[in-house]
Tab-separated table of C-alpha atoms and ligand atoms in Angstrom:
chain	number	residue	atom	x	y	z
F	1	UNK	CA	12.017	11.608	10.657
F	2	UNK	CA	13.937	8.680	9.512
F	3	UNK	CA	12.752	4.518	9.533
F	4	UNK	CA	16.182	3.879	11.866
F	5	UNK	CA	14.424	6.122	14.592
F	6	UNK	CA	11.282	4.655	14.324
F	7	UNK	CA	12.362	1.363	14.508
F	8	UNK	CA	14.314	2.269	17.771
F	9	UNK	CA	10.912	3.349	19.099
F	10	UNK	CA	8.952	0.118	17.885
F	11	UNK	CA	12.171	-1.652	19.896
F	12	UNK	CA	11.913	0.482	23.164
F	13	UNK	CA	8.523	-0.638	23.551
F	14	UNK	CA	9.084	-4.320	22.822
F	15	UNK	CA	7.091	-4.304	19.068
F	16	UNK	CA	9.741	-5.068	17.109
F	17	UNK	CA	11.368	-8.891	16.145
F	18	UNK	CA	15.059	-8.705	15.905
F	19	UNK	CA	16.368	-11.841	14.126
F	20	UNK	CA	20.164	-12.291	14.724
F	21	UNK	CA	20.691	-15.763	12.943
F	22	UNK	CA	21.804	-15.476	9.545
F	23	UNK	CA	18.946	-15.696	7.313
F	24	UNK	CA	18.521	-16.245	3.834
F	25	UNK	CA	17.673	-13.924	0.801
F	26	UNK	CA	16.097	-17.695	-0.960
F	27	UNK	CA	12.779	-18.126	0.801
F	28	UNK	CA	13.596	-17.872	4.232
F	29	UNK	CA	13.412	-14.021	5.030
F	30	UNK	CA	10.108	-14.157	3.163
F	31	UNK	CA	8.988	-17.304	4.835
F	32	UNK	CA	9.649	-14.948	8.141
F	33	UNK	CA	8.346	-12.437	7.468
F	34	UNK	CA	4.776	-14.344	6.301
F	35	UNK	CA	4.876	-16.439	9.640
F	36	UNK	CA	4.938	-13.320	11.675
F	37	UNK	CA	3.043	-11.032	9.620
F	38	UNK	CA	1.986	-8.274	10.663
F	39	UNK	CA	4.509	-7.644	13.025
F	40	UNK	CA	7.611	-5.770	12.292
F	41	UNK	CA	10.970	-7.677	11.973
F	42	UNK	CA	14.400	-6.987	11.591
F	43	UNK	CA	17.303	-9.069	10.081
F	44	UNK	CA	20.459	-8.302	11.449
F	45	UNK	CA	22.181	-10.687	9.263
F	46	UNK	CA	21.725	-11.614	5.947
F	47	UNK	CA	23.664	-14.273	4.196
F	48	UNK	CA	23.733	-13.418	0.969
F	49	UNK	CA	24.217	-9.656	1.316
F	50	UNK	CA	26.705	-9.553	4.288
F	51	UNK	CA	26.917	-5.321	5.466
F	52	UNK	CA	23.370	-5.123	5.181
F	53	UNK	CA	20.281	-5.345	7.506
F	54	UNK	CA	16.951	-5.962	6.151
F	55	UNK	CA	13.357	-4.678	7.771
F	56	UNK	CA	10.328	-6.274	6.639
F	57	UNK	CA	6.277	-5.787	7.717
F	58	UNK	CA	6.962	-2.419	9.123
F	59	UNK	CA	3.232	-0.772	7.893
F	60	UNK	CA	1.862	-3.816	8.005
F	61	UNK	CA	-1.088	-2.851	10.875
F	62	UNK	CA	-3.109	0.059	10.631
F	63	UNK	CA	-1.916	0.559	14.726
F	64	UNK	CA	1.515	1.386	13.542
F	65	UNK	CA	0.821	3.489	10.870
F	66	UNK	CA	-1.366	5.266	13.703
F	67	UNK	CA	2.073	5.563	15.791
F	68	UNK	CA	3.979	6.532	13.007
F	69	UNK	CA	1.736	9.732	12.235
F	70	UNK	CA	0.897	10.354	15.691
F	71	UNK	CA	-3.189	10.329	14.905
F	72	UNK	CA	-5.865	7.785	16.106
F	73	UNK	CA	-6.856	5.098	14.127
F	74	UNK	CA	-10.101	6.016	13.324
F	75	UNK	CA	-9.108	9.232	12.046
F	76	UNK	CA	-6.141	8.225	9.762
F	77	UNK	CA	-8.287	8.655	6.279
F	78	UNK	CA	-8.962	11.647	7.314
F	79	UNK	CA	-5.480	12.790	7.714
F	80	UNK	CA	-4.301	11.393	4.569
F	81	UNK	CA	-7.178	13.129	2.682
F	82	UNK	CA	-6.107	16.443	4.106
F	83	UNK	CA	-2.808	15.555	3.139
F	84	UNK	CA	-3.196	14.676	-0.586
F	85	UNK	CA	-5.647	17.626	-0.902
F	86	UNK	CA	-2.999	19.942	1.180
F	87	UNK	CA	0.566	18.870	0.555
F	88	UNK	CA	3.276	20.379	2.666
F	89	UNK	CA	6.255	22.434	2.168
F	90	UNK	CA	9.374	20.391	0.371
F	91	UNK	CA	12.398	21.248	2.559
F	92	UNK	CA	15.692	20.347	0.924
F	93	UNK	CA	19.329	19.822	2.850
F	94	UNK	CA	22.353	19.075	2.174
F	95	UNK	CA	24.767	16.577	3.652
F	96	UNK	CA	22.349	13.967	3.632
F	97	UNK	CA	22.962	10.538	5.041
F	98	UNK	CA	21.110	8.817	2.615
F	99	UNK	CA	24.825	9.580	0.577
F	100	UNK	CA	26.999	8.914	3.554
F	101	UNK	CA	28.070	5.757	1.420
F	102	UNK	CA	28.437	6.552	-2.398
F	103	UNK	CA	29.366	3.475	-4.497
F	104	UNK	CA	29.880	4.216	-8.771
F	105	UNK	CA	29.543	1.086	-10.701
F	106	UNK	CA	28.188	-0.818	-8.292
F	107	UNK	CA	26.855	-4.799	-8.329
F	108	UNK	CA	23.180	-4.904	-7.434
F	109	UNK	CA	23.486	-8.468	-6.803
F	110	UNK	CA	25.484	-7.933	-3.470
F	111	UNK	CA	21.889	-6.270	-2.196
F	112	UNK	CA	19.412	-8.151	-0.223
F	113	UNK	CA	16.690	-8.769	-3.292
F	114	UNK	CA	14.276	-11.471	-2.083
F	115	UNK	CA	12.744	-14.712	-3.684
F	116	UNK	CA	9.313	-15.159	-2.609
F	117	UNK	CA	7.970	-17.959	-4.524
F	118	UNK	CA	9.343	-20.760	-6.403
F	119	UNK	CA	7.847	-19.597	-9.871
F	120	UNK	CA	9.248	-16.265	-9.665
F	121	UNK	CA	11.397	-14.438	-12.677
F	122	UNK	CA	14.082	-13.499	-10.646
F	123	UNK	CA	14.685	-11.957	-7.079
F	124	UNK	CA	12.766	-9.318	-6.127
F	125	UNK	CA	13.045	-5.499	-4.700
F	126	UNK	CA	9.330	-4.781	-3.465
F	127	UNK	CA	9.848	-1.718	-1.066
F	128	UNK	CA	11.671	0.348	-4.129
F	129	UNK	CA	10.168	3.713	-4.807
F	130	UNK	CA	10.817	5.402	-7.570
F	131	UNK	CA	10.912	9.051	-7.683
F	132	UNK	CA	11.007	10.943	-11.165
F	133	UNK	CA	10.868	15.089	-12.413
F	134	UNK	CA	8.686	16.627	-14.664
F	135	UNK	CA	9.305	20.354	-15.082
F	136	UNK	CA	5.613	20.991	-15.759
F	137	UNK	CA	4.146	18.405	-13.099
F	138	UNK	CA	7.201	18.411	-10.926
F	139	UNK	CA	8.119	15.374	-8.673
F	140	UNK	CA	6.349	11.873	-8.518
F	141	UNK	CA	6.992	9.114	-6.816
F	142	UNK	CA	5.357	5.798	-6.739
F	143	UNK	CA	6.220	2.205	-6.014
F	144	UNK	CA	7.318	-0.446	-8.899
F	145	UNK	CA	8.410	-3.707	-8.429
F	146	UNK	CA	11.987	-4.113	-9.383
F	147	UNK	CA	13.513	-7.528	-10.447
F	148	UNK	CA	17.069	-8.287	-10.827
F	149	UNK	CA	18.364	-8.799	-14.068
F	150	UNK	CA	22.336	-8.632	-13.663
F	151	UNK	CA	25.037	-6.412	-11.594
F	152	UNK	CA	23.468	-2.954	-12.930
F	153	UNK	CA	19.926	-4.087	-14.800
F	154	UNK	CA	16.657	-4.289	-13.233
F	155	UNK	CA	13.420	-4.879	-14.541
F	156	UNK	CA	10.300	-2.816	-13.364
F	157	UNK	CA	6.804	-3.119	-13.659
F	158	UNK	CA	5.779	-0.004	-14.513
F	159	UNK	CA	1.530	0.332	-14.846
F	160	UNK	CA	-0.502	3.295	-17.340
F	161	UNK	CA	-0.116	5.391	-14.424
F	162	UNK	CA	1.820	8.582	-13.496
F	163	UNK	CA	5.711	7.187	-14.094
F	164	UNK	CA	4.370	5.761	-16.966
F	165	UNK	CA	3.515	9.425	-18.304
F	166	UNK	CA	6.167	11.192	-17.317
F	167	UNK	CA	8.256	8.392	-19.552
F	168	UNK	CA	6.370	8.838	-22.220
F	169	UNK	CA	6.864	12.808	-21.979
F	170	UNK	CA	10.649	12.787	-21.778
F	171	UNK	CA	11.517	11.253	-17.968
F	172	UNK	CA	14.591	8.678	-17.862
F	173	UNK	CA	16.340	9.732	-14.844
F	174	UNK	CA	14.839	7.891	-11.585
F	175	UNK	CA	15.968	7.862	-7.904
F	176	UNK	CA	14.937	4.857	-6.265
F	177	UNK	CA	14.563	5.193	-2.532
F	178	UNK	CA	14.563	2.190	-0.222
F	179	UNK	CA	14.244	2.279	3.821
F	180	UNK	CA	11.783	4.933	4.090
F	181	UNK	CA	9.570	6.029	7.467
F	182	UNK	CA	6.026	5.002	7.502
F	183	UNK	CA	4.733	8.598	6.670
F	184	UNK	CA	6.853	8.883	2.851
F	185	UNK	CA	6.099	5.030	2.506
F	186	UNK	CA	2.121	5.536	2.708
F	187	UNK	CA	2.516	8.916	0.417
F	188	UNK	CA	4.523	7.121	-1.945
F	189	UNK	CA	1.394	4.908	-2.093
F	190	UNK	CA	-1.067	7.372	-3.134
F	191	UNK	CA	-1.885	7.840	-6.871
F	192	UNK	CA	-4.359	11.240	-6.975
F	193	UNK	CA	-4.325	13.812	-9.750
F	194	UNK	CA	-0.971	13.828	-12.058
F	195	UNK	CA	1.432	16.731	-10.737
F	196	UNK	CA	0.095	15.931	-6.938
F	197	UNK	CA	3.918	15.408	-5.114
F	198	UNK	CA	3.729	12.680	-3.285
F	199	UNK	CA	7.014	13.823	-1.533
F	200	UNK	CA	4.467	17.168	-0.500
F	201	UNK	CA	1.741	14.773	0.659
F	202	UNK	CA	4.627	12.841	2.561
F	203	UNK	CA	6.081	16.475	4.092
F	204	UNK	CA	2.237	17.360	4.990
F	205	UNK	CA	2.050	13.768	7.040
F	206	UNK	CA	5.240	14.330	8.814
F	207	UNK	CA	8.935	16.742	8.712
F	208	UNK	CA	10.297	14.643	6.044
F	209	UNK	CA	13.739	16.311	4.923
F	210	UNK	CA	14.685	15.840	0.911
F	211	UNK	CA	18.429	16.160	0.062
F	212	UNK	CA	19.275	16.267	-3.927
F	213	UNK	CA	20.744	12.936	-5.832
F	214	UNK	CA	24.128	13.269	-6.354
F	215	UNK	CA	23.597	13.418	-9.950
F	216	UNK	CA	21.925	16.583	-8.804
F	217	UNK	CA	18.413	16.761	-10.876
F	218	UNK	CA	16.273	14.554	-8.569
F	219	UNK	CA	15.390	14.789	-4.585
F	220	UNK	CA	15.274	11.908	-2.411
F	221	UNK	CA	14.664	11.532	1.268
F	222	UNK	CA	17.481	12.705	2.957
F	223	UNK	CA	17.283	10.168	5.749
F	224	UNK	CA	16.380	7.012	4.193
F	225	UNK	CA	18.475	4.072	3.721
F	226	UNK	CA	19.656	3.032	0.062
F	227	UNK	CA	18.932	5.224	-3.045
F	228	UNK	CA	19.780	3.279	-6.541
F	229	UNK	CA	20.240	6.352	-9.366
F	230	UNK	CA	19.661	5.463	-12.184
F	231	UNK	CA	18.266	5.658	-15.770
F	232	UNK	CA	15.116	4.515	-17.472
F	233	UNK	CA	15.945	2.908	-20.622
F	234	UNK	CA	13.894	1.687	-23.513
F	235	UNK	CA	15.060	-1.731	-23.359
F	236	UNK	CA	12.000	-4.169	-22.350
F	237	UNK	CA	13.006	-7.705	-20.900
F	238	UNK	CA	10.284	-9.932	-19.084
F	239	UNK	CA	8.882	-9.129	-16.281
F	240	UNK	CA	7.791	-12.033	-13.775
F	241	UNK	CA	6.141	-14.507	-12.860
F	242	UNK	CA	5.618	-12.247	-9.341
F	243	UNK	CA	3.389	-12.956	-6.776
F	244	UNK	CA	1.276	-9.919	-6.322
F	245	UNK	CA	-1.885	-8.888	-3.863
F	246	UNK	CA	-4.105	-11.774	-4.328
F	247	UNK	CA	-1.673	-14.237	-3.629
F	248	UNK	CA	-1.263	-15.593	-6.840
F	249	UNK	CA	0.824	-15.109	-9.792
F	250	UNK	CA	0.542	-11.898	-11.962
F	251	UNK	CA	1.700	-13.087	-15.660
F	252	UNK	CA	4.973	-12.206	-17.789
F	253	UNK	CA	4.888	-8.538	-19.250
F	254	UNK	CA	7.543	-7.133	-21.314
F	255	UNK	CA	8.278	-4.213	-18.999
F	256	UNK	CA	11.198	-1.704	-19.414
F	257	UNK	CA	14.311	-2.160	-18.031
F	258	UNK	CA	16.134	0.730	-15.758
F	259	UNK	CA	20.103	1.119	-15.892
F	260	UNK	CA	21.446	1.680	-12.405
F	261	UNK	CA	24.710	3.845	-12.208
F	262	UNK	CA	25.277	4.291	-8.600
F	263	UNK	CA	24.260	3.161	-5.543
F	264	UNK	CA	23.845	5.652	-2.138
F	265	UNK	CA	23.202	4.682	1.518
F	266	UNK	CA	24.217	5.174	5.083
F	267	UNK	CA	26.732	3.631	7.082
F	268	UNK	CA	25.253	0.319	8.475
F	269	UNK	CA	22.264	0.354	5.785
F	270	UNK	CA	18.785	-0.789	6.175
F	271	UNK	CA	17.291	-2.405	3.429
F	272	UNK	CA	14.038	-2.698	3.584
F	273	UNK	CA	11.277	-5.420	1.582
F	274	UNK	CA	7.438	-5.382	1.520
F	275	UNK	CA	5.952	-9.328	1.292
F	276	UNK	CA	4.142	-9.935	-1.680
F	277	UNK	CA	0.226	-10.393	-0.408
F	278	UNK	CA	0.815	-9.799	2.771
F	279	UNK	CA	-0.709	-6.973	5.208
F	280	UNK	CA	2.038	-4.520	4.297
F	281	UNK	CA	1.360	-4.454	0.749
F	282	UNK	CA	-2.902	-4.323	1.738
F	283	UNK	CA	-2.431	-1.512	3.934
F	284	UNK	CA	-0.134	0.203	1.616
F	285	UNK	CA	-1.933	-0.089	-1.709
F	286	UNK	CA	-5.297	0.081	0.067
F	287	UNK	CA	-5.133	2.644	2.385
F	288	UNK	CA	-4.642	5.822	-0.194
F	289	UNK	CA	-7.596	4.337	-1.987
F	290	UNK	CA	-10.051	4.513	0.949
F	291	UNK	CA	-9.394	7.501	1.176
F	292	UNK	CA	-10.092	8.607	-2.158
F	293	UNK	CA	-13.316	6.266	-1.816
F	294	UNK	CA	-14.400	7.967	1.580
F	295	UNK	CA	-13.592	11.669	0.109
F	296	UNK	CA	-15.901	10.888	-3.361
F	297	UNK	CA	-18.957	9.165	-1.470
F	298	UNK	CA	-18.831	11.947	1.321
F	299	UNK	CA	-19.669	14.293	-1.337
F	300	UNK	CA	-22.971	12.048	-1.568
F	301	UNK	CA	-23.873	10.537	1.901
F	302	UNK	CA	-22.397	10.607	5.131
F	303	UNK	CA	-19.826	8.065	5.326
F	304	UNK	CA	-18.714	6.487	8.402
F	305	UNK	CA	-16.283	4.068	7.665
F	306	UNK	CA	-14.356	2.648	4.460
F	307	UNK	CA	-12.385	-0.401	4.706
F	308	UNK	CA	-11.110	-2.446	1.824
F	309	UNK	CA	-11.242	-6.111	3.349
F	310	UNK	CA	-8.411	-8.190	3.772
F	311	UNK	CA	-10.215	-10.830	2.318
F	312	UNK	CA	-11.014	-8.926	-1.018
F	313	UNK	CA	-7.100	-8.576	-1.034
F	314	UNK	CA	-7.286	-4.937	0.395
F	315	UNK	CA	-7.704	-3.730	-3.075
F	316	UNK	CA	-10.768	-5.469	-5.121
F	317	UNK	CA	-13.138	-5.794	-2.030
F	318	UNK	CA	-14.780	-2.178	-0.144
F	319	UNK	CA	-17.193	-2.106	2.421
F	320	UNK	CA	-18.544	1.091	2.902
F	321	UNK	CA	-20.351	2.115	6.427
F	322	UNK	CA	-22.807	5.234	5.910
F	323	UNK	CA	-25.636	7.070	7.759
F	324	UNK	CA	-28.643	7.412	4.630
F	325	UNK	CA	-30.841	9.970	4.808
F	326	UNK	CA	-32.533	8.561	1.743
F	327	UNK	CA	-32.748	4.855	-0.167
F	328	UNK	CA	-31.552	6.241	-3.431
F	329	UNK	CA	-27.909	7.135	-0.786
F	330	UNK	CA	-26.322	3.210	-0.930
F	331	UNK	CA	-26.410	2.679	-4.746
F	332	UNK	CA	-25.273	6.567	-5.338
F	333	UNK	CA	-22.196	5.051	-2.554
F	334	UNK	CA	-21.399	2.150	-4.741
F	335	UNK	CA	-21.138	4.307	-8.134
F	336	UNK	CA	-19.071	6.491	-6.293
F	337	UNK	CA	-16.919	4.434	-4.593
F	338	UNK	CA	-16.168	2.491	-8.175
F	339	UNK	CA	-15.243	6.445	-9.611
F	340	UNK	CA	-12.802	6.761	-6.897
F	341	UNK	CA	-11.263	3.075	-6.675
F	342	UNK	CA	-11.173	1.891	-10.763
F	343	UNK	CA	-9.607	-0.848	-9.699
F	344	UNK	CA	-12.613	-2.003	-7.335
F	345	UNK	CA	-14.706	-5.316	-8.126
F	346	UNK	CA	-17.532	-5.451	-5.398
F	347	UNK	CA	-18.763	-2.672	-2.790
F	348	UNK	CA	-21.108	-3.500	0.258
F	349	UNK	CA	-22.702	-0.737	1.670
F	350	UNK	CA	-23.753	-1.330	5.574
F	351	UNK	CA	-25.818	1.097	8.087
F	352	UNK	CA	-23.845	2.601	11.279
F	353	UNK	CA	-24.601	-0.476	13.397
F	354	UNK	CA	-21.934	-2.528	11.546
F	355	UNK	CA	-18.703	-2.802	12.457
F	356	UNK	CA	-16.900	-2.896	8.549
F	357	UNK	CA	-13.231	-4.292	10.063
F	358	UNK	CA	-15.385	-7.546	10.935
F	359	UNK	CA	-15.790	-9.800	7.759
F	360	UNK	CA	-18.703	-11.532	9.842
F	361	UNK	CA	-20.364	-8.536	10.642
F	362	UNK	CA	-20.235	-7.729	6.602
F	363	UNK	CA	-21.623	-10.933	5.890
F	364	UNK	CA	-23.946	-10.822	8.165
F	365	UNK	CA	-25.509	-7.476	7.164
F	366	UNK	CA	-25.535	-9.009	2.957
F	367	UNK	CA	-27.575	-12.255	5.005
F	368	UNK	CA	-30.326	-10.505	7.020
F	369	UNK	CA	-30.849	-7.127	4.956
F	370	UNK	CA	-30.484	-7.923	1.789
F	371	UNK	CA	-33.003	-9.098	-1.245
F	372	UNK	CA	-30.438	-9.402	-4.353
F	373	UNK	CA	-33.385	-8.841	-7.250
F	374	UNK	CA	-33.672	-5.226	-5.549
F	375	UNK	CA	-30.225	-4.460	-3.482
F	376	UNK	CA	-27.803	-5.553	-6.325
F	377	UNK	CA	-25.868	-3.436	-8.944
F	378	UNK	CA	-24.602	-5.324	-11.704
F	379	UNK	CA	-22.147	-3.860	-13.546
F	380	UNK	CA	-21.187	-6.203	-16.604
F	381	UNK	CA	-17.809	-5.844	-19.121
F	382	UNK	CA	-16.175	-2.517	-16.765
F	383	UNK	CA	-12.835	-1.954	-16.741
F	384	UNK	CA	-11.214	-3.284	-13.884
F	385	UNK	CA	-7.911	-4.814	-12.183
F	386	UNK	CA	-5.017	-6.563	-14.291
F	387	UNK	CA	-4.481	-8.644	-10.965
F	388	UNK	CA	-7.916	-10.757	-10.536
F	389	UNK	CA	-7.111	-13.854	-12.351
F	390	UNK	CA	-10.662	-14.157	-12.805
F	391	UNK	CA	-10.763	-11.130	-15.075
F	392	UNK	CA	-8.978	-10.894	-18.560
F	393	UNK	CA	-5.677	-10.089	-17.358
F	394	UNK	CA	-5.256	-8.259	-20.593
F	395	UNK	CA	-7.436	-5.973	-21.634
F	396	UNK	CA	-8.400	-5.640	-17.681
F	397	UNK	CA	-12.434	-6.588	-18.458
F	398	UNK	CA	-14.472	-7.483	-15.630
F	399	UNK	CA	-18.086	-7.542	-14.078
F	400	UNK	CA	-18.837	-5.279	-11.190
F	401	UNK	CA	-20.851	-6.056	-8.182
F	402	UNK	CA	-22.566	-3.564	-5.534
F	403	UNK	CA	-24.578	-4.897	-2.637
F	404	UNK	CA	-26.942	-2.552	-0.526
F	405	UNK	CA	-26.401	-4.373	3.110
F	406	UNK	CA	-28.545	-1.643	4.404
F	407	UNK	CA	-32.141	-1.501	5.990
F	408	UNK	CA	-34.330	0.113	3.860
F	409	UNK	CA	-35.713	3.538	5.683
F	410	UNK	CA	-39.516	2.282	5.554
F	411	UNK	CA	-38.813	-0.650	7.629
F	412	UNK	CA	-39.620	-1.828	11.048
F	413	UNK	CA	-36.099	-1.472	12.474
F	414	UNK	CA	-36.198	-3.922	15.219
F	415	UNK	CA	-36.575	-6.742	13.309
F	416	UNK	CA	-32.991	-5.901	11.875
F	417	UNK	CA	-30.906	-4.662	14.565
F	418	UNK	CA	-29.081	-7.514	16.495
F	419	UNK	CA	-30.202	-7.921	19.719
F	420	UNK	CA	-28.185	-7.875	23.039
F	421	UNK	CA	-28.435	-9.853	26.149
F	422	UNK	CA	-28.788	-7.109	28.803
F	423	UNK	CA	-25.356	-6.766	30.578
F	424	UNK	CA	-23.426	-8.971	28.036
F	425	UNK	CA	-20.949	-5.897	27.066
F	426	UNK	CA	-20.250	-5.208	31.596
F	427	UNK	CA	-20.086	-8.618	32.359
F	428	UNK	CA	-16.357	-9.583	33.755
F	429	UNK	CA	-16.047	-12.904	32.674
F	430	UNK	CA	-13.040	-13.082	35.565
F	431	UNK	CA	-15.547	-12.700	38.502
F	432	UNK	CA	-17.110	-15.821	37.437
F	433	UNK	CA	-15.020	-18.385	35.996
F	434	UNK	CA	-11.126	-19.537	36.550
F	435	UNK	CA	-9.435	-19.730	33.330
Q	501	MN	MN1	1.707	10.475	-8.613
């Protein structure tokens, strides 16, 4: 299972935007790739990094994700929660062409990094995942943003997470894979218990093959497109200004700086970039962490639906569709669903007649069913995200909101549910009007 055959498929069937002027690695590809987000598109030529093609907003719908796994929509949490809490098999082979290419001493600055904004520290790599080896917790990988310092230098932003451990506890050497299939992308993107593989979670979603580094103590991918090898260092060097979910700029971090001794990739490589705020990096960082929020509240209610809205940035906004049983169930959701998600600012929690993937049906629900002296949970001074400018950036210090959106079980239920004109959902709108 390999991105280059999935992006022949997305091609057969017309759903893919091949882009054969050259473009440029200064604005423009990103400017693309913004205009025709969420759709997938592929540069064939690159100014600034001639030999290279570049794929950007390929997970960037829920629909292809869907495609990529071969399960319905509605059921993909479900999937990936069976995954995470069953990874597969890793199968390693050799020959891999991830290596059909090696390059020692190699100049990053020939590969397609992107800028996205005019503020930015440096070009960007956003799609980079780095994979590391612990011998007690065994492999991890997880995405970092990677900006270019020089030919062999790149700075990564690296959060109190599980790379961050395994540093601390001895890692340096990192694989960094780039041009990856939908399935190892959206594993890559989960962050559950420490010593979880996310290469096992990937293996579990679909028969991803790993092939060893060729400094031999790491596995990549075997059939992805680029691999940088290299070594974590303890030099630290700013890190941004970088545009990051909400749209706006994260701040300057000292952030350490990773050495890269070799470079890997096919013959005809892909490179591949995620755009900063964009659906691809929602669906990505989000969709692990509905997950986790729809595994945690299930253990309380029975949860229909979660959806962390695009609006909310796909990370700091969750509304959470359940059937109660009991009035105590919605505010049990919200405590739950900020246990699963720490990074989570406000929950909603709607009844089954709301459709969550519709902001105005949200809204709606927090209008008509709502009293905010009774249905709010205010939770003042939590931690919370380093990326909502609002909060202190810092020390990550935040209020929490909850809302319960949901009809309280004494009510007179009629006088909540929206009502329908009789035949307005049959109606064929053709068989009456010219349009
Ligand atoms: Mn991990």
């Amino acid at each position: 299972m390999s991105l280059r055959e999935f992006l022949a498929g997305l091609d057969r069937d017309g759903d893919l935007v091949r882009v054969a002027a050259p473009v440029s690695t200064v604005y423009e590809a990103a400017a693309l790739m913004k205009k025709l987000d969420p759709r997938p598109i592929l540069f064939h030529n690159v100014k600034e990094a001639p030999g290279f093609k570049l794929v950007g907003n390929l997970c960037a719908d829920r629909g292809i994700i869907s495609r990529a796994l071969g399960v319905p929509e509605e059921r993909l949490l479900e999937r990936l929660a069976q995954a995470i809490e069953n990874p597969g098999r890793i199968e390693v082979v050799g020959n891999p062409p991830c290596q059909e290419v090696v390059i020692e001493d190699p100049d990053l600055r020939r590969l397609p990094f992107l800028r996205f904004a005019e503020k930015e520290g440096g070009p960007y790599l956003t799609a980079g995942i780095v994979i590391a080896y612990d011998a007690e917790y065994g492999y991890n990988a997880s995405y970092h943003r990677l900006m270019l310092l020089d030919s062999r230098r790149v700075v990564a932003r690296i959060l109190p997470r599980h790379l961050d451990e395994y540093i601390k506890r001895g890692a340096r050497r990192v694989a960094i894979t780039i041009g990856n299939h939908p399935a190892f992308m959206l594993a890559a993107a989960v962050t559950w218990k420490i010593g979880t593989s996310e290469l096992g979670i990937a293996s579990a979603l679909a028969p991803i093959k790993y092939a060893k580094t060729i400094s031999g103590d790491l596995l990549v991918p075997a059939d992805c497109e680029v691999v940088l090898e290299g070594v974590v260092t303890d030099e630290l060097a700013d890190e941004g200004p970088f545009v990051d979910i909400t749209g706006t700029y994260d701040i300057v971090r000292k952030q350490r700086v990773i050495e890269i001794e070799r470079v890997t990739m096919r013959r005809d490589p892909i490179f591949q970039q995620i755009l900063p705020a964009g659906s691809e990096h929602r669906i990505l960082m989000g969709m692990p962490r509905e997950a986790a929020i729809y595994r945690r509240v299930s253990e309380i209610c029975e949860v229909l639906d979660v959806k962390l809205t695009p609006g909310g940035c796909g990370w700091l906004h969750c509304a959470i569709k359940i059937r109660k049983k009991s009035d105590d169930e919605p505010r049990m959701a919200i405590e739950a669903a900020f246990e699963a998600h720490p990074s989570l600012k406000h929950v909603v929690v709607v009844d089954e007649d709301i459709d969550i993937s519709d902001p105005y049906e949200v809204e709606w629900a927090i209008a008509t069913r709502t009293q905010l002296d009774r249905d709010l949970v205010l939770k003042p001074n939590q931690l919370g995200s380093s990326l909502d400018p609002s909060a202190d950036q810092i020390t990550r210090r935040t209020c929490k909101a909850g809302v319960d959106a949901t009809i309280p079980l004494g009510a007179d239920r009629e006088k909540f549910v929206k009502v329908k004109i009789p035949g307005e959902e049959e109606v064929n709108v053709n068989r009456y009007a010219k349009r």
